[in-house]
Short mmCIF file of C-alpha atoms in Angstrom, two decimals:
data_model
loop_
_atom_site.label_atom_id
_atom_site.label_comp_id
_atom_site.label_asym_id
_atom_site.label_seq_id
_atom_site.Cartn_x
_atom_site.Cartn_y
_atom_site.Cartn_z
CA MET A 18 17.54 -48.71 -41.92
CA GLU A 19 20.12 -50.77 -39.88
CA TYR A 20 21.90 -49.92 -37.00
CA ILE A 21 25.90 -50.18 -36.78
CA MET A 22 27.61 -52.12 -33.99
CA SER A 23 31.10 -53.77 -34.16
CA ILE A 24 32.94 -56.91 -33.29
CA GLN A 25 36.31 -57.19 -31.12
CA TRP A 26 36.92 -60.68 -30.94
CA HIS A 27 40.26 -61.52 -28.93
CA ILE A 28 40.92 -64.75 -30.98
CA THR A 29 44.18 -66.22 -29.15
CA THR A 30 46.17 -65.88 -25.78
CA ASP A 31 49.37 -66.33 -27.72
CA CYS A 32 51.66 -63.59 -27.22
CA GLN A 33 55.29 -62.71 -27.46
CA ASN A 34 54.91 -60.25 -24.16
CA ARG A 35 53.11 -60.84 -20.61
CA CYS A 36 53.14 -57.18 -19.88
CA LYS A 37 52.62 -56.00 -16.41
CA HIS A 38 49.63 -54.03 -16.92
CA CYS A 39 47.81 -56.96 -19.56
CA TYR A 40 44.20 -57.83 -18.73
CA VAL A 41 44.34 -61.04 -20.59
CA PHE A 42 46.23 -63.09 -18.06
CA ASP A 43 43.32 -62.81 -15.21
CA PRO A 44 42.30 -66.21 -13.98
CA ALA A 45 38.56 -65.87 -14.78
CA THR A 46 39.49 -66.35 -18.29
CA TYR A 47 42.72 -67.12 -19.48
CA ASP A 48 43.08 -70.79 -18.24
CA ARG A 49 39.65 -71.63 -20.51
CA GLU A 50 40.41 -69.24 -23.01
CA ARG A 51 43.71 -70.93 -23.78
CA THR A 52 43.17 -74.26 -23.82
CA CYS A 53 39.38 -74.20 -25.30
CA ARG A 54 39.90 -72.18 -28.77
CA LEU A 55 37.30 -72.51 -31.01
CA SER A 56 37.64 -74.08 -34.29
CA LEU A 57 37.48 -72.08 -37.46
CA GLU A 58 34.39 -73.71 -38.22
CA ASP A 59 33.27 -72.69 -35.08
CA LYS A 60 34.26 -69.01 -35.71
CA LEU A 61 32.80 -69.09 -38.67
CA LYS A 62 29.20 -70.19 -37.54
CA VAL A 63 29.82 -67.23 -34.67
CA ILE A 64 30.04 -64.66 -37.34
CA ASP A 65 27.02 -66.57 -39.26
CA GLN A 66 25.02 -66.36 -36.07
CA ILE A 67 25.88 -62.63 -34.99
CA ASP A 68 24.76 -61.45 -38.68
CA SER A 69 21.55 -63.45 -38.67
CA PHE A 70 21.21 -61.94 -35.53
CA GLY A 71 21.52 -58.78 -37.18
CA LYS A 72 19.42 -59.55 -40.02
CA LYS A 73 16.43 -60.51 -37.68
CA TRP A 74 16.48 -57.43 -35.38
CA GLY A 75 17.54 -54.56 -37.93
CA PHE A 76 21.04 -54.37 -37.05
CA ARG A 77 24.65 -54.89 -38.62
CA PHE A 78 28.53 -55.82 -38.03
CA PRO A 79 30.60 -54.55 -40.72
CA VAL A 80 33.40 -53.83 -38.84
CA VAL A 81 35.37 -56.79 -36.95
CA ALA A 82 38.56 -56.27 -35.17
CA LEU A 83 40.96 -59.15 -34.55
CA MET A 84 42.88 -58.87 -31.44
CA GLY A 85 44.79 -60.85 -29.35
CA GLY A 86 47.51 -61.78 -27.60
CA ASP A 87 49.42 -61.37 -30.96
CA PRO A 88 46.24 -62.67 -33.23
CA LEU A 89 48.97 -62.96 -36.23
CA LEU A 90 50.02 -66.16 -33.94
CA THR A 91 46.78 -68.10 -34.46
CA PRO A 92 47.63 -70.64 -37.52
CA ASP A 93 44.06 -70.02 -39.17
CA TRP A 94 44.25 -65.95 -38.80
CA TYR A 95 44.33 -65.87 -42.17
CA PRO A 96 41.55 -68.01 -43.71
CA PHE A 97 39.42 -66.80 -41.39
CA ALA A 98 40.09 -63.47 -42.08
CA LYS A 99 39.66 -64.10 -45.32
CA ALA A 100 36.21 -65.36 -45.00
CA LEU A 101 35.71 -62.59 -42.52
CA ARG A 102 36.19 -60.18 -45.83
CA GLU A 103 34.20 -62.89 -48.45
CA ARG A 104 31.37 -61.85 -45.86
CA GLY A 105 32.01 -58.12 -46.72
CA LYS A 106 33.43 -56.95 -43.44
CA VAL A 107 35.87 -54.14 -42.71
CA LEU A 108 39.00 -55.27 -40.76
CA SER A 109 41.14 -54.05 -37.95
CA PHE A 110 43.84 -55.70 -36.03
CA GLY A 111 45.86 -55.22 -32.84
CA GLY A 112 49.21 -57.25 -32.01
CA ASN A 113 52.88 -56.96 -31.66
CA PRO A 114 55.68 -55.90 -34.15
CA GLU A 115 57.42 -58.93 -34.13
CA THR A 116 54.79 -61.15 -36.18
CA LEU A 117 55.33 -58.44 -38.69
CA THR A 118 57.25 -60.68 -41.33
CA PRO A 119 56.45 -59.70 -44.98
CA GLU A 120 54.90 -62.47 -45.96
CA ASN A 121 51.96 -61.40 -43.32
CA ILE A 122 51.94 -57.85 -44.13
CA ALA A 123 51.75 -59.08 -47.68
CA ARG A 124 48.36 -60.59 -46.60
CA LEU A 125 47.22 -58.00 -44.37
CA LYS A 126 47.70 -55.47 -47.83
CA GLU A 127 45.25 -58.37 -49.67
CA LEU A 128 42.81 -58.19 -46.85
CA GLU A 129 42.98 -54.55 -47.25
CA VAL A 130 43.27 -54.35 -43.85
CA LYS A 131 41.85 -50.64 -42.75
CA SER A 132 44.30 -50.34 -39.78
CA TYR A 133 47.00 -51.87 -37.43
CA GLN A 134 47.24 -50.97 -33.79
CA LEU A 135 50.72 -51.32 -32.10
CA SER A 136 51.37 -50.16 -28.33
CA LEU A 137 53.93 -47.82 -27.04
CA ASP A 138 53.96 -47.66 -22.86
CA GLY A 139 56.79 -45.45 -22.60
CA LEU A 140 60.66 -44.74 -24.17
CA GLU A 141 62.60 -47.69 -24.73
CA ALA A 142 63.75 -48.27 -21.05
CA ALA A 143 60.49 -48.44 -20.14
CA HIS A 144 58.42 -49.99 -22.76
CA ASP A 145 60.73 -52.81 -22.73
CA ALA A 146 60.70 -53.20 -18.78
CA GLN A 147 56.80 -53.83 -18.96
CA ARG A 148 56.83 -55.70 -22.26
CA ARG A 149 60.45 -57.43 -23.46
CA PRO A 150 63.83 -56.45 -24.56
CA GLY A 151 63.79 -55.05 -27.98
CA SER A 152 59.89 -54.31 -28.23
CA PHE A 153 60.21 -50.89 -28.31
CA ARG A 154 62.32 -50.24 -31.43
CA ASN A 155 60.31 -53.57 -33.01
CA THR A 156 57.40 -51.41 -32.32
CA LEU A 157 59.39 -48.39 -34.28
CA GLU A 158 60.30 -51.00 -37.05
CA GLY A 159 56.07 -52.32 -37.30
CA ILE A 160 55.04 -49.12 -38.11
CA GLU A 161 57.68 -48.13 -40.88
CA LYS A 162 56.33 -51.42 -42.07
CA LEU A 163 53.01 -51.19 -42.23
CA ALA A 164 53.15 -47.57 -43.11
CA GLN A 165 55.14 -48.43 -46.16
CA ALA A 166 52.45 -50.83 -47.08
CA GLY A 167 49.91 -48.50 -46.68
CA ILE A 168 48.24 -49.53 -43.71
CA ARG A 169 47.03 -46.73 -41.45
CA VAL A 170 48.89 -47.43 -37.97
CA GLY A 171 47.22 -46.63 -34.65
CA VAL A 172 49.69 -46.34 -31.58
CA MET A 173 48.07 -47.26 -28.15
CA GLY A 174 49.77 -46.67 -24.53
CA THR A 175 48.27 -47.77 -21.52
CA LEU A 176 49.16 -44.82 -18.74
CA THR A 177 50.46 -46.68 -15.57
CA PRO A 178 52.15 -45.22 -12.37
CA LEU A 179 55.46 -46.72 -14.05
CA ASN A 180 55.27 -45.00 -17.49
CA ILE A 181 52.86 -41.49 -16.81
CA GLN A 182 55.97 -39.30 -16.17
CA GLU A 183 57.04 -40.13 -19.93
CA PHE A 184 53.52 -39.80 -21.39
CA TRP A 185 54.26 -36.84 -23.31
CA GLN A 186 57.47 -37.47 -24.51
CA VAL A 187 55.85 -40.76 -26.15
CA ALA A 188 52.89 -38.47 -27.79
CA ASP A 189 55.87 -36.38 -29.19
CA LEU A 190 57.53 -39.25 -30.41
CA VAL A 191 54.77 -41.04 -32.29
CA TYR A 192 53.47 -37.72 -33.79
CA TYR A 193 57.10 -36.06 -34.78
CA GLU A 194 59.26 -39.23 -35.74
CA THR A 195 56.83 -41.96 -36.87
CA LYS A 196 54.22 -42.48 -39.97
CA ALA A 197 51.56 -43.47 -37.30
CA SER A 198 48.01 -42.38 -38.18
CA SER A 199 46.93 -41.97 -34.77
CA PHE A 200 47.70 -42.18 -31.31
CA THR A 201 45.50 -42.71 -28.13
CA PHE A 202 45.83 -44.09 -24.70
CA ASP A 203 44.02 -45.14 -21.28
CA PHE A 204 44.48 -45.58 -17.93
CA VAL A 205 45.51 -49.34 -16.54
CA ALA A 206 42.57 -51.39 -15.08
CA GLN A 207 43.68 -53.31 -12.11
CA VAL A 208 42.68 -56.31 -13.50
CA GLY A 209 44.78 -59.75 -15.06
CA ASN A 210 48.62 -58.65 -14.39
CA ALA A 211 47.67 -55.61 -12.75
CA ARG A 212 46.08 -56.75 -9.78
CA GLY A 213 47.20 -55.28 -7.07
CA MET A 214 48.89 -52.74 -8.72
CA ALA A 215 49.55 -49.78 -6.85
CA VAL A 216 47.13 -47.15 -8.80
CA SER A 217 47.17 -43.27 -7.28
CA PHE A 218 46.15 -41.27 -10.07
CA THR A 219 44.03 -38.05 -8.73
CA PRO A 220 41.15 -36.26 -10.24
CA GLU A 221 43.74 -33.20 -10.35
CA GLN A 222 46.25 -34.68 -11.87
CA VAL A 223 44.04 -36.73 -14.55
CA LEU A 224 42.31 -33.47 -15.16
CA GLU A 225 45.84 -31.47 -15.77
CA LEU A 226 46.45 -34.08 -18.12
CA SER A 227 43.04 -34.26 -20.26
CA GLN A 228 43.05 -30.45 -20.51
CA ARG A 229 46.90 -30.23 -21.71
CA TYR A 230 45.74 -33.21 -24.22
CA LEU A 231 43.20 -31.85 -26.04
CA ASP A 232 44.79 -28.49 -26.27
CA MET A 233 47.84 -30.58 -27.75
CA LYS A 234 45.39 -32.11 -30.12
CA GLN A 235 43.77 -28.50 -30.92
CA GLN A 236 47.02 -26.60 -31.42
CA ARG A 237 48.76 -29.71 -33.74
CA LYS A 238 45.75 -30.11 -35.81
CA ALA A 239 46.78 -27.17 -38.37
CA GLN A 240 50.60 -28.71 -38.40
CA ARG A 241 49.50 -32.32 -39.63
CA PRO A 242 45.48 -32.53 -40.31
CA GLU A 243 45.78 -36.49 -41.06
CA PHE A 244 46.98 -37.07 -37.47
CA ASN A 245 44.01 -37.99 -35.43
CA TYR A 246 44.65 -37.72 -31.39
CA GLY A 247 42.06 -40.45 -30.19
CA GLU A 248 39.91 -39.62 -26.91
CA LYS A 249 39.50 -42.75 -25.41
CA PRO A 250 39.08 -42.19 -21.89
CA GLY A 251 35.22 -41.21 -21.32
CA LEU A 252 36.29 -38.47 -19.06
CA PHE A 253 37.34 -36.58 -22.31
CA ARG A 254 33.54 -35.81 -22.45
CA LEU A 255 33.79 -34.20 -19.00
CA LEU A 256 35.58 -31.37 -20.48
CA ARG A 257 33.83 -31.04 -23.60
CA VAL A 258 30.40 -30.71 -21.95
CA ALA A 259 31.76 -28.06 -19.66
CA ARG A 260 33.22 -26.21 -22.28
CA GLY A 261 29.82 -26.15 -24.15
CA GLU A 262 30.41 -28.92 -27.01
CA TYR A 263 28.06 -31.15 -25.78
CA ALA A 264 24.70 -30.81 -24.54
CA HIS A 265 23.53 -31.05 -20.99
CA TYR A 266 20.87 -34.08 -20.99
CA ASP A 267 19.45 -32.68 -17.67
CA GLN A 268 16.14 -32.67 -18.75
CA GLY A 269 14.79 -36.03 -18.28
CA GLU A 270 16.62 -37.75 -21.33
CA THR A 271 18.89 -40.67 -20.16
CA TYR A 272 19.84 -42.09 -23.64
CA PRO A 273 23.95 -42.59 -24.15
CA ALA A 274 25.61 -40.48 -27.14
CA ALA A 275 29.01 -41.18 -26.41
CA GLY A 276 31.22 -42.55 -23.45
CA CYS A 277 31.37 -46.36 -22.64
CA LEU A 278 30.46 -48.78 -25.34
CA ILE A 279 28.98 -51.61 -23.04
CA GLY A 280 25.44 -52.55 -23.66
CA ASN A 281 25.14 -50.63 -26.86
CA ASN A 282 27.42 -51.04 -29.58
CA CYS A 283 30.47 -53.56 -29.42
CA LEU A 284 30.68 -57.44 -29.03
CA CYS A 285 33.52 -58.43 -27.31
CA LEU A 286 34.75 -62.04 -27.54
CA LEU A 287 37.36 -64.19 -26.87
CA SER A 288 39.05 -67.20 -28.65
CA ASP A 289 37.22 -69.61 -26.93
CA GLY A 290 33.75 -68.00 -27.58
CA THR A 291 33.32 -66.24 -24.20
CA MET A 292 31.66 -62.79 -24.59
CA LEU A 293 32.42 -60.37 -21.92
CA SER A 294 30.89 -56.85 -21.77
CA CYS A 295 34.61 -55.75 -21.84
CA ARG A 296 37.74 -56.99 -22.44
CA ARG A 297 39.31 -55.12 -19.88
CA PHE A 298 37.57 -57.04 -17.24
CA PRO A 299 36.34 -60.64 -16.71
CA GLN A 300 32.81 -59.84 -16.75
CA ILE A 301 31.25 -62.98 -18.50
CA LEU A 302 27.64 -62.68 -20.37
CA GLY A 303 27.82 -66.15 -21.99
CA ARG A 304 29.56 -68.15 -24.68
CA LEU A 305 28.88 -68.31 -28.35
CA PRO A 306 27.82 -70.51 -30.75
CA GLN A 307 26.26 -72.54 -27.98
CA ASP A 308 24.13 -69.49 -26.13
CA SER A 309 21.72 -67.52 -27.82
CA LEU A 310 23.03 -64.04 -29.02
CA GLU A 311 19.55 -62.81 -29.05
CA ASP A 312 19.37 -64.12 -24.95
CA ILE A 313 22.71 -62.25 -24.46
CA LEU A 314 21.98 -58.79 -25.85
CA LEU A 315 18.47 -58.41 -25.46
CA ALA A 316 17.57 -60.08 -22.23
CA ASN A 317 20.57 -60.60 -19.74
CA PRO A 318 20.10 -58.54 -16.94
CA THR A 319 24.08 -57.53 -16.52
CA LEU A 320 23.74 -55.68 -20.04
CA LYS A 321 20.45 -54.23 -20.06
CA ARG A 322 21.90 -52.50 -16.63
CA TYR A 323 24.14 -50.40 -18.55
CA ARG A 324 21.91 -48.96 -20.44
CA ARG A 325 19.92 -48.00 -17.75
CA PRO A 326 21.34 -44.50 -15.83
CA GLN A 327 19.82 -46.02 -11.77
CA PHE A 328 22.24 -48.81 -11.62
CA TRP A 329 25.27 -46.30 -12.04
CA LYS A 330 26.30 -45.46 -8.46
CA GLN A 331 28.20 -42.64 -9.09
CA CYS A 332 27.73 -41.75 -12.78
CA GLY A 333 23.59 -41.99 -12.67
CA GLN A 334 23.42 -39.12 -10.93
CA CYS A 335 25.87 -36.78 -12.94
CA MET A 336 24.71 -34.40 -15.54
CA ALA A 337 27.18 -36.31 -18.28
CA TRP A 338 26.17 -39.53 -17.75
CA GLY A 339 24.78 -39.71 -21.39
CA TYR A 340 28.34 -38.92 -22.61
CA CYS A 341 31.19 -40.10 -20.29
CA ARG A 342 29.71 -43.15 -17.43
CA GLY A 343 33.60 -43.43 -16.17
CA CYS A 344 35.17 -46.34 -16.81
CA PRO A 345 33.30 -49.90 -15.95
CA ALA A 346 36.90 -51.66 -16.11
CA VAL A 347 39.06 -49.51 -13.78
CA SER A 348 35.99 -49.29 -11.59
CA TYR A 349 35.84 -53.05 -11.51
CA GLY A 350 39.60 -53.51 -10.48
CA SER A 351 39.70 -50.69 -7.86
CA CYS A 352 36.54 -51.90 -5.78
CA GLY A 353 34.72 -54.85 -7.45
CA ASP A 354 32.04 -53.48 -9.08
CA PRO A 355 32.10 -51.93 -12.69
CA PHE A 356 29.08 -49.75 -11.40
CA GLY A 357 30.88 -48.63 -8.86
CA PRO A 358 32.70 -45.19 -8.70
CA LEU A 359 35.78 -43.82 -10.73
CA PRO A 360 38.33 -43.61 -8.08
CA TYR A 361 40.20 -40.26 -10.54
CA CYS A 362 36.67 -38.86 -11.69
CA TYR A 363 36.97 -35.02 -11.79
CA ALA A 364 33.29 -34.12 -12.51
CA HIS A 365 33.38 -32.45 -9.42
CA LEU A 366 36.01 -29.87 -10.40
CA LEU A 367 34.12 -29.10 -13.64
CA GLY A 368 31.11 -28.45 -11.20
CA LEU A 369 29.11 -31.69 -13.36
CA ASP A 370 28.27 -33.60 -10.38
CA THR A 371 25.37 -31.75 -9.80
CA HIS A 372 22.49 -34.31 -8.25
CA VAL A 373 20.60 -34.99 -11.28
CA GLU A 374 17.35 -37.24 -11.43
CA HIS A 375 17.13 -39.19 -14.79
CA ALA A 376 14.18 -40.83 -15.33
CA PRO A 377 14.83 -44.74 -14.66
CA ILE A 378 14.27 -46.86 -17.33
CA PRO A 379 12.07 -50.01 -16.62
CA MET A 380 14.11 -53.32 -16.52
CA ASP A 381 10.85 -55.44 -17.63
CA THR A 382 11.05 -55.09 -21.45
CA THR A 383 10.75 -57.22 -23.89
CA ARG A 384 13.20 -57.90 -26.61
CA GLU A 385 11.55 -55.76 -28.91
CA GLN A 386 11.52 -53.09 -26.58
CA GLU A 387 15.38 -53.50 -25.59
CA ALA A 388 15.87 -53.75 -29.44
CA GLU A 389 14.80 -50.04 -29.18
CA LEU A 390 16.33 -48.90 -26.69
CA ILE A 391 19.75 -49.74 -28.42
CA LYS A 392 18.98 -48.27 -31.87
CA ARG A 393 17.75 -45.07 -29.93
CA ASN A 394 21.09 -45.22 -28.20
CA LEU A 395 23.13 -46.33 -31.35
CA LEU A 396 21.17 -43.00 -33.30
CA GLN A 397 22.25 -40.67 -30.81
CA THR A 398 25.69 -41.89 -30.86
CA TYR A 399 26.28 -41.37 -34.40
CA LEU A 400 24.69 -37.97 -34.93
CA ASP A 401 26.89 -36.47 -32.02
CA GLN A 402 30.13 -38.31 -32.93
CA ILE A 403 29.91 -37.17 -36.44
CA ILE A 404 28.88 -33.46 -35.68
CA SER A 405 31.29 -33.52 -32.93
CA GLY A 406 34.28 -35.02 -35.01
CA THR A 407 35.11 -37.56 -32.75
CA ILE A 408 34.23 -40.51 -34.75
CA GLU A 409 36.92 -42.72 -36.19
CA PRO A 410 37.59 -41.95 -39.71
CA GLU A 411 37.10 -45.18 -41.19
CA PHE A 412 34.26 -46.13 -38.95
CA ALA A 413 32.51 -42.80 -40.42
CA LYS A 414 32.79 -44.31 -43.78
CA THR A 415 31.06 -47.59 -42.64
CA LEU A 416 28.62 -46.11 -40.88
CA LEU A 417 27.25 -44.32 -43.37
CA GLY A 418 27.81 -46.95 -46.01
CA PHE A 419 29.79 -45.09 -48.18
CA CYS A 420 32.42 -47.61 -47.83
CA SER A 421 31.40 -49.98 -50.03
CA ASP A 422 28.11 -48.60 -52.08
CA GLN A 423 29.52 -45.19 -53.03
CA ALA A 424 26.10 -45.07 -54.81
CA LYS A 425 24.89 -44.06 -51.06
CA GLU A 426 27.27 -41.21 -50.94
CA GLN A 427 26.09 -39.88 -54.29
CA ALA A 428 22.59 -39.92 -53.40
CA PHE A 429 23.68 -38.09 -50.04
CA ALA A 430 25.33 -35.35 -51.87
CA ALA A 431 22.63 -35.15 -54.35
CA ASN A 432 19.62 -34.52 -51.89
CA PRO A 433 20.51 -34.17 -48.67
CA ALA A 434 17.31 -33.27 -47.17
CA GLN A 435 15.58 -36.60 -48.68
CA TRP A 436 18.68 -38.66 -47.90
CA PHE A 437 18.10 -37.30 -43.72
CA GLN A 438 14.06 -38.18 -44.14
CA THR A 439 14.90 -41.89 -45.39
CA HIS A 440 17.83 -42.55 -42.91
CA TYR A 441 17.64 -39.91 -39.99
CA PRO A 442 13.90 -38.97 -39.82
CA GLN A 443 14.48 -37.82 -35.99
CA TRP A 444 17.23 -35.43 -36.46
CA ASP A 445 16.12 -31.98 -36.21
CA GLN A 446 16.98 -29.49 -38.86
CA HIS A 447 19.82 -27.65 -37.24
CA LYS A 448 21.71 -31.27 -36.42
CA ARG A 449 20.92 -31.76 -40.14
CA HIS A 450 22.65 -28.67 -40.99
CA LEU A 451 25.77 -29.00 -39.03
CA PHE A 452 25.81 -32.66 -40.61
CA THR A 453 25.64 -31.74 -44.08
CA ALA A 454 28.24 -28.89 -43.53
CA ARG A 455 30.71 -31.51 -41.84
CA PHE A 456 30.04 -34.07 -44.94
CA ASN A 457 30.34 -31.30 -47.74
CA ALA A 458 34.05 -30.13 -46.63
CA LEU A 459 35.10 -33.79 -46.12
CA ARG A 460 34.01 -34.01 -49.14
CA GLN A 461 35.69 -31.12 -50.94
CA GLY A 462 39.00 -31.98 -49.65
CA ASN A 463 38.38 -36.11 -50.11
CA ASP A 464 39.42 -36.58 -46.98
CA PHE A 465 37.71 -39.07 -44.57
CA GLU A 466 40.28 -37.62 -41.81
CA ALA A 467 37.76 -34.39 -41.16
CA PHE A 468 35.87 -37.19 -39.05
CA GLY A 469 38.99 -37.76 -36.91
CA GLY A 470 38.67 -34.59 -35.15
#
């Protein structure tokens, strides 16, 4: 069995904007990334290096998100994306609307790009004040252009003290007045341009927003089932644990099943080959292609700490550690320590902050043992996200192998029990039943949005 991980590659710092909340312009990474951008040849060396690592250790990297800056400002974006497609990669992009020319949209369609992320950070005046004049209207036009080309559009917002008052209006705008396929948001991290920004979100304020958001998502699901409200902040899982939708893993189990991706299922690369723990804060792990990916993923002590509850100063003692773990980027921005407390965590308001003695995981593991730890975490993540319906639809298809191999889907449909025994023997009968019921409902509707929740 191959275990699925994804790649988020910020292939350029070039951008039409200089947003007030942007993490790209952090002095720890920006100058080198701007001046030492990898050539096309070196980028292909990196992707081959990643695939070689996967083949050796039982991982697969089928999904690549090309980000920036604005990736379409990179002179070699198209030949690089084409080379990725030739290697069987599923592509998504995230950028700005100004480069969505007819020629570029035609190329994106040719590449069978699965989704394109654009940003809205408020209504027109607030959005343009954070980005550039005209950006708001350009973004709405960009959503329309992509949708007309048959490319799914995801809208992302960053919540700051400058725009939080308009959050619900933006959510309504995207849902009712655009052809976007999804909307999600995250809270600003005080790095890059946001260093020193006065951020005063309270636990009570964030809990109220989270509750209202999930209620809105549920209410609107029946009206427009193809639309997905994403749940990017890990704190949403606190609410789902409190509601009984996730189990409390407080009987010695320490594996993550949702929440922060660091250390488990996503590689984050910059345009110069630097590998970060997360793009939202500048914690450098190494550089590709010169460094060994095996050394970084399986032996780097920083990444190993993220997989172990004993290093999380607040989250590691929480009942919901396996599902949330806050946001290391926000913690880093607020106190300089990604393992530090999240300023607006509301676990205590839900009674989830009871001291839990999660079994510590030793640090002196071999590479083989660390690979098995990652695989255990990934397996639990797949299961819980599919059953709970919180996984992205296109990733669900890719994860199951149905995106590129219809025979796999047919094999599952013909004999689910045998399919589970082959691919996921660890899953118990109850969870297999839940998965089968969800997938059968999905197949009957011929609509993978059922995985979107």
